[in-house]
Amino acid sequence: MRLPTSRDPRCPFDPPPELRGLPPMSRLEFADGHLGWLATTAEAARTVLGDPRFSARRELKHAPVRFTTPGETGRPAPPGFFGAMDPPEHTRYRRLLTGQFTVRRMRLLEPRIERIAADHLDAMAAAGPPVDLVSAYALPIPSMIICELLGVPYEDHEFFQDRSLRLVAAGGDVARATADLAAYLGKLVGRKRAEPGDDLISGLTADLTDEELVNVAMILLVAGHETTANMLALGVFALLETGTPYEEGAVEELLRWLSIVQLGAPSRAATQDVEVAGTLVRAGETVALSLPVVNRDPALFERPDVLDPARTEARRHLSFGHGVHQCLGQQLARIELRIGYGALFERFPGLRLAVPPDQVPLKQDGAVYGVACLPVTWG
């Protein structure tokens, strides 16, 4: 089979129907003709992501679809692109960065996130409905926070939003966007070395080269706001369209039910023969994961297709990955989502879609699933 590159717009929150009901490991024809595998259960996915016999090195992997990002070009990862490395190279970067993303440090950001959310809600109220929730609220919150964490002047945030969107959107000029970001970040690193501040880049200047810092910052900058912004907006769309009231604890269920990372990411290459869910994966074969299907695994979740904010087992989802490459910023994302959803629905309890659901434009055929804009109103 070939991997579907988008979801059915008639069922915008469900996995592609072609991927439902498959065995745990199914043969998959990759974009370059490689015959690999697709993992569709939580057990298989955890094995692939957690077993050291599977490699994240991009020069060993095959891309499941004709879509490339800086981490999927078939060449060895440059210094700093730790997500496409294995231990011990990956371990070195991970240890340096883990101290920057502790639970305690992320919780210290809560008052700032609450202030940013309140300011943008004030602006929405002043402008009056209807508004596009993506540009007015969902995108600015994580964008401002990651810029502050990295020490990027917020007046440059529109530049970063544009370039990061090009990196994850199908058909985007990835090479140009990468070059633009690298050039800007190179200058920023130079300024941080000359005049260090209280930010993540300054804190790493003693341990990393300029090239490493630029690439680490690029990964964190893009991952730090593109995914969270899409989750904020798509989560609101899901709650409004299904008529599900928001309640405390809904964040984990929305992360599970929506699974915005698609197109077979992440994937791993077997470095030796490995048995996965009763299937022998040969050395050299690539295994792609379907997170939207994995997170609807009936062996792990009761009534998996139902959006249930009270679901107690929702945190078992794999939306942040598993194993040594589990998302560094997951605690920050959780805090931003919890504050973002809670503040929005508390301020506008009568929030509703301003257009019919089928007129909400979806971000299809990209690495991160979401809505291009979300017109909402209240009254």
mmCIF file of C-alpha atoms in Angstrom, residues 59 70 97 110 116 136 141 147 158 167 273 276 325 368:
data_model
loop_
_atom_site.group_PDB
_atom_site.id
_atom_site.type_symbol
_atom_site.label_atom_id
_atom_site.label_comp_id
_atom_site.label_asym_id
_atom_site.label_seq_id
_atom_site.Cartn_x
_atom_site.Cartn_y
_atom_site.Cartn_z
ATOM 1 C CA GLU A 59 20.703 8.891 5.900
ATOM 2 C CA PRO A 70 15.539 19.532 6.963
ATOM 3 C CA LEU A 97 18.866 20.790 26.370
ATOM 4 C CA GLU A 110 2.804 30.045 33.455
ATOM 5 C CA ILE A 116 -0.100 36.765 26.774
ATOM 6 C CA ALA A 136 -5.611 36.382 16.656
ATOM 7 C CA ILE A 141 0.817 32.526 22.158
ATOM 8 C CA CYS A 147 10.872 33.663 20.879
ATOM 9 C CA GLU A 158 6.307 37.230 11.541
ATOM 10 C CA LEU A 167 9.287 24.102 6.347
ATOM 11 C CA ASP A 273 16.739 -7.863 11.953
ATOM 12 C CA VAL A 276 7.890 -6.213 15.765
ATOM 13 C CA HIS A 325 13.615 11.053 21.157
ATOM 14 C CA VAL A 368 1.537 19.028 10.628
#
